[in-house]
Short mmCIF file of C-alpha atoms in Angstrom, two decimals:
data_model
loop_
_atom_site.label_atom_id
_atom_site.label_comp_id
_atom_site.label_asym_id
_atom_site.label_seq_id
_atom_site.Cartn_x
_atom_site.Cartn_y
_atom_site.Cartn_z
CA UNK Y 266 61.86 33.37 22.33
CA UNK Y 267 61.70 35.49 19.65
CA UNK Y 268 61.58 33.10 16.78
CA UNK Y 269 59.06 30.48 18.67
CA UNK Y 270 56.76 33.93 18.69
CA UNK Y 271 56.73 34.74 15.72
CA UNK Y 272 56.11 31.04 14.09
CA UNK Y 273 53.02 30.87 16.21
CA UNK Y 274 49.88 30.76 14.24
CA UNK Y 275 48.36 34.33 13.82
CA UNK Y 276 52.52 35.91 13.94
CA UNK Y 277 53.57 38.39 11.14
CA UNK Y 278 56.18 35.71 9.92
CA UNK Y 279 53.19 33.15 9.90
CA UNK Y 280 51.12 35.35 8.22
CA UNK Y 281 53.88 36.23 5.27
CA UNK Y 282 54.84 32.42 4.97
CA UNK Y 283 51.59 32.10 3.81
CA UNK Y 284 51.12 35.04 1.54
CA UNK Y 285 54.35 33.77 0.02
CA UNK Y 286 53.41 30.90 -0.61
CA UNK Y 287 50.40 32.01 -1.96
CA UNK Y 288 52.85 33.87 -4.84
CA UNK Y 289 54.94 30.70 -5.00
CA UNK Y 290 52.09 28.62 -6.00
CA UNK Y 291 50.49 31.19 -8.40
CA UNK Y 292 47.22 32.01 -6.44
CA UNK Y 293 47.80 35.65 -7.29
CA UNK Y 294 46.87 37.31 -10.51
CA UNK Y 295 50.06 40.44 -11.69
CA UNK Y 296 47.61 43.54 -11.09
CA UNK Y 297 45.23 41.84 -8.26
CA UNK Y 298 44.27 44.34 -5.63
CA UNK Y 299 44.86 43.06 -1.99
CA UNK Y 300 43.52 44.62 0.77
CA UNK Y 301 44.34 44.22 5.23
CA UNK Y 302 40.29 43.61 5.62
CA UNK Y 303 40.21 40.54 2.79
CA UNK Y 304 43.70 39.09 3.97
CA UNK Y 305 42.60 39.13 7.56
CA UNK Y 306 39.05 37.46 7.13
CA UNK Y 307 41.09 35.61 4.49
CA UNK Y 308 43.56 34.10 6.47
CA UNK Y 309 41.60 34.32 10.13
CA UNK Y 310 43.90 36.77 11.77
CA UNK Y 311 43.47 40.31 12.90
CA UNK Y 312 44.69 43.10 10.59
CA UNK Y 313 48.34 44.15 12.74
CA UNK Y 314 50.19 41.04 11.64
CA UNK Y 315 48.43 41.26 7.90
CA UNK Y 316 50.29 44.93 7.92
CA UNK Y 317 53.43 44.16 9.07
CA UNK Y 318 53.31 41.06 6.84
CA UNK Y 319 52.65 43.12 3.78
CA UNK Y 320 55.08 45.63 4.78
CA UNK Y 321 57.48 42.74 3.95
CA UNK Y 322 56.24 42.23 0.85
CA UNK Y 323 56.52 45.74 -0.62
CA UNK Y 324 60.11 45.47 0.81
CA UNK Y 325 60.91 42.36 -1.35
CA UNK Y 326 58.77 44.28 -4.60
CA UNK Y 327 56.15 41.66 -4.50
CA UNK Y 328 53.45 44.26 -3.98
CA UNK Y 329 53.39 47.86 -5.20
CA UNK Y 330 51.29 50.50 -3.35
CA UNK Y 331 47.57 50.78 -4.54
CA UNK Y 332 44.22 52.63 -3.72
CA UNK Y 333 43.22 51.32 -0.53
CA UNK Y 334 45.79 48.57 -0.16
CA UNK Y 335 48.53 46.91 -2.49
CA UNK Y 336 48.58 45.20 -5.87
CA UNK Y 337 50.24 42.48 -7.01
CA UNK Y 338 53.81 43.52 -8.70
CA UNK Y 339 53.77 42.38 -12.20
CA UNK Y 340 57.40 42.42 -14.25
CA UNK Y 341 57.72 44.42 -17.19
CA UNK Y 342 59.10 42.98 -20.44
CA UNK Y 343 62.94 44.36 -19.43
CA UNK Y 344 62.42 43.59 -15.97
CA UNK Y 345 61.36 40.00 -16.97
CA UNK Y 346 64.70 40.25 -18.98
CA UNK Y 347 66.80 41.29 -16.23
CA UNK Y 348 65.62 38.66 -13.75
CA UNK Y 349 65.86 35.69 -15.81
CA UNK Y 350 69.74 36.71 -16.93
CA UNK Y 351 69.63 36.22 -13.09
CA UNK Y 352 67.85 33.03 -12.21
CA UNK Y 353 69.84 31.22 -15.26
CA UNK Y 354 73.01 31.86 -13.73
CA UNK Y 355 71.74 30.96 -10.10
CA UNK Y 356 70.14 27.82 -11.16
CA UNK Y 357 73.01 26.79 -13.22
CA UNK Y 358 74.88 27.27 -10.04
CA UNK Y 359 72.68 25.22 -7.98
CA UNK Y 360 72.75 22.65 -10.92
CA UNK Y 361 76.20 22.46 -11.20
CA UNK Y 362 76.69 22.38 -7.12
CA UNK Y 363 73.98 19.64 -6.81
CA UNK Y 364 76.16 17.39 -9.08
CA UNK Y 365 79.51 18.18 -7.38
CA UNK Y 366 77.44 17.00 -3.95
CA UNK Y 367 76.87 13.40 -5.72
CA UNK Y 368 80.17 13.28 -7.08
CA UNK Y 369 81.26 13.15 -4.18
CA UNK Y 370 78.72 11.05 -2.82
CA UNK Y 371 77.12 13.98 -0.21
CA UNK Y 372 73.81 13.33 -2.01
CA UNK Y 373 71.60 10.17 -0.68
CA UNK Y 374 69.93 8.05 -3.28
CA UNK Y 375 66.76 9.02 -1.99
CA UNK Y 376 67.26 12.67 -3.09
CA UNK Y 377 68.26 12.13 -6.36
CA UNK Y 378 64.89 9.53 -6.80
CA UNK Y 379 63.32 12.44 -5.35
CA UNK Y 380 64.11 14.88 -7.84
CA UNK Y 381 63.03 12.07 -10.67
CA UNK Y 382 59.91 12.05 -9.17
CA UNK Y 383 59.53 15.23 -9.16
CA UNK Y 384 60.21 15.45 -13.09
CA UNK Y 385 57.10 12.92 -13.30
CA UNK Y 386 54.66 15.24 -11.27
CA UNK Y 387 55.44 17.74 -13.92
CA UNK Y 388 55.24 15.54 -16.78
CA UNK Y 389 52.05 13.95 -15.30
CA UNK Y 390 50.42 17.84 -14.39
CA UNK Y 391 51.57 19.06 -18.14
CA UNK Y 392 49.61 16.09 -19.79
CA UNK Y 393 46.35 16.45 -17.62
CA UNK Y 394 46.58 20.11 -18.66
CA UNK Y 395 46.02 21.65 -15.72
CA UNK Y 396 48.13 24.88 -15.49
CA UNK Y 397 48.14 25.75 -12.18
CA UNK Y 398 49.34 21.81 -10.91
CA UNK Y 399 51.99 22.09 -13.51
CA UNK Y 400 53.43 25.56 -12.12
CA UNK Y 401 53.32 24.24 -8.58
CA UNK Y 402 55.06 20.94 -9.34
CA UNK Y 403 57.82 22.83 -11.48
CA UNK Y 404 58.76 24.87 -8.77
CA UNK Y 405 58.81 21.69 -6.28
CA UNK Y 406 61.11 20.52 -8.57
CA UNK Y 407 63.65 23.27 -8.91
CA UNK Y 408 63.13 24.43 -4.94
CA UNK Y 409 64.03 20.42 -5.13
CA UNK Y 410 67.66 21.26 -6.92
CA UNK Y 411 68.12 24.50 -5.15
CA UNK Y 412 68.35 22.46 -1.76
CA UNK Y 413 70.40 19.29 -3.31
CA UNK Y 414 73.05 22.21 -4.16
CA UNK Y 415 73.58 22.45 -0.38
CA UNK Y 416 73.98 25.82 0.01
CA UNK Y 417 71.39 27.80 2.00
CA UNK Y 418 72.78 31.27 0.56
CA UNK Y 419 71.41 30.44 -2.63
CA UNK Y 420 68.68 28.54 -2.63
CA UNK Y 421 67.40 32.37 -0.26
CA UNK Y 422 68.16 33.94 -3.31
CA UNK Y 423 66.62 31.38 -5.68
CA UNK Y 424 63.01 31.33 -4.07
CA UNK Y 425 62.98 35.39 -4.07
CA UNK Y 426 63.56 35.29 -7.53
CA UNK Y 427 61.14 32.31 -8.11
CA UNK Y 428 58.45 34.28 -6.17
CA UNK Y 429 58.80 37.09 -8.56
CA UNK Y 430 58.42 35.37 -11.25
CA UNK Y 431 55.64 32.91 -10.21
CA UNK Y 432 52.61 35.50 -10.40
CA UNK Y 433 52.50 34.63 -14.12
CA UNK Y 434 54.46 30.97 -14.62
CA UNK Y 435 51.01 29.67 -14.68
CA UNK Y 436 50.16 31.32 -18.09
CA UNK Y 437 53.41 29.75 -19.89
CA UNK Y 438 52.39 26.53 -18.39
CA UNK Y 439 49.18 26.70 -20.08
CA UNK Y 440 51.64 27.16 -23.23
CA UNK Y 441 50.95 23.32 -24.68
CA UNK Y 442 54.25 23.82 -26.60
CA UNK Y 443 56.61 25.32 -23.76
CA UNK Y 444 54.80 22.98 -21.71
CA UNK Y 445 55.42 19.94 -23.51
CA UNK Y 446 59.36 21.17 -23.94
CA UNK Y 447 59.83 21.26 -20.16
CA UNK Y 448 60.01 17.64 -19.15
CA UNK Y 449 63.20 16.77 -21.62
CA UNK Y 450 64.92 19.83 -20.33
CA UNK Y 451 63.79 18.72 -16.73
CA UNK Y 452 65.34 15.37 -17.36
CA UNK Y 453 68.73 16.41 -19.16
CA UNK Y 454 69.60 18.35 -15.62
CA UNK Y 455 68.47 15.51 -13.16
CA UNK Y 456 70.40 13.45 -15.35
CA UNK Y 457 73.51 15.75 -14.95
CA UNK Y 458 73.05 15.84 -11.18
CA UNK Y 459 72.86 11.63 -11.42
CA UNK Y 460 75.89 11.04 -13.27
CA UNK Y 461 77.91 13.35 -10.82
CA UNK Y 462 78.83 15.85 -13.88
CA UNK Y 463 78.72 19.39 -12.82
CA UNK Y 464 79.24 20.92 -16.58
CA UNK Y 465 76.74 19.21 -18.07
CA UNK Y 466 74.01 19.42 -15.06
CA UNK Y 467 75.09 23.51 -15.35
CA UNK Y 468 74.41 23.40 -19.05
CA UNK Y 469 71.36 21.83 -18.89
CA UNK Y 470 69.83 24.34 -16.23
CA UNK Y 471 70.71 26.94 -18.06
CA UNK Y 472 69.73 26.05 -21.32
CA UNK Y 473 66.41 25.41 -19.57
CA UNK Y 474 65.90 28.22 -17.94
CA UNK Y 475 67.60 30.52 -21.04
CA UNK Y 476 64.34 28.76 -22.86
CA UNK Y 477 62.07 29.46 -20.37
CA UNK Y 478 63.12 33.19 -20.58
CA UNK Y 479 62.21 33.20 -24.38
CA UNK Y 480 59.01 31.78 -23.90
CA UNK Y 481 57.84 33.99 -20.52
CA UNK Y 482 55.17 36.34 -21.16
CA UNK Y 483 55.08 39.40 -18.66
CA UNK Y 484 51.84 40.89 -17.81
CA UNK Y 485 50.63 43.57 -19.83
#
């Protein structure tokens, strides 16, 4: 009963599905105060589950205490460091796993056209210049590879890391040369997890997201 409660509309878990995903998709600026009052008129819900909700937040460091409410956590330059040492070894993981799946023919066809279309939203989001599309479909794509790796351990750890690091993704993607880098890399590891070869779909992600750790800019 417990879990139908709390994904009602209105629920503490309802309400921080949708302030992460607010993170995921880069709606949230590192530094940006947030307040109970705004959330609640915000999201249409009364302030007790915006508290709890936030109370999860600052548990997972995605909000640091502020005057009258929280702020958005933004990474320092080491921290930044730290965490993508991290997410290249996880998503090299995932990589690597997500190949091993259609070696052994776990993976449908649909799932590995999937992930080439998801290469294409980027590519198509990158050329139109628009930022904010192009951080939202790059994430779709690797939340994409995290599941194809078939393990749910994992990909949990993959989207707290990606949530961390998605408050300021939008400002590398408006980068014209990191952006324009991306969709090569993107396509070396879908090709990887194609051909069934777990080395080089490893290599690839981390290469990628080794590169993506060079050109990240942390709030300052």
């Amino acid at each position: 009963m417990a879990a139908s409660y709390d994904s009602q509309p209105g629920s503490a878990h309802a309400v921080y599905v949708a302030l992460r995903q607010r993170f995921s998709d880069g709606q949230y600026a590192p530094g940006q105060r947030l307040t109970e009052t705004t959330l609640a008129a915000d999201l249409g819900v009364s302030r007790t589950p915006v508290r709890e909700a936030i109370g999860r937040l600052l548990a997972e460091g995605l909000v640091i205490p502020a005057a009258r409410g929280v702020a958005v956590a933004a990474l320092s330059p080491s921290e930044a460091a730290h965490l993508f040492v991290l997410r290249a070894d996880l998503e090299a993981l995932a990589a690597e796993l997500a190949a091993t799946r259609q070696a052994r023919g776990e993976l449908a066809p649909a799932e590995i056209d999937a992930l080439d279309q998801a290469v294409d939203q980027v590519e198509v989001a990158v050329k139109a210049r628009d930022a904010r599309a192009s951080a939202q479909a790059n994430l779709a794509l690797h939340r994409a590879i995290g599941a194809a790796a078939g393990n749910p351990f994992l990909e949990d750890t993959l989207h707290r890391v990606w949530d961390r690091i998605a408050v300021t993704t939008v400002a590398n993607l408006d980068d014209p040369h990191w952006a324009g880098a991306i969709t090569d890399q993107h396509r070396a590891i879908v090709a990887g997890i194609r051909a069934g070869d777990p080395q080089t779909a490893r290599h690839a992600a981390k290469a990628h997201i080794e590169a993506a750790g060079r050109a990240y800019k942390p709030a300052t």
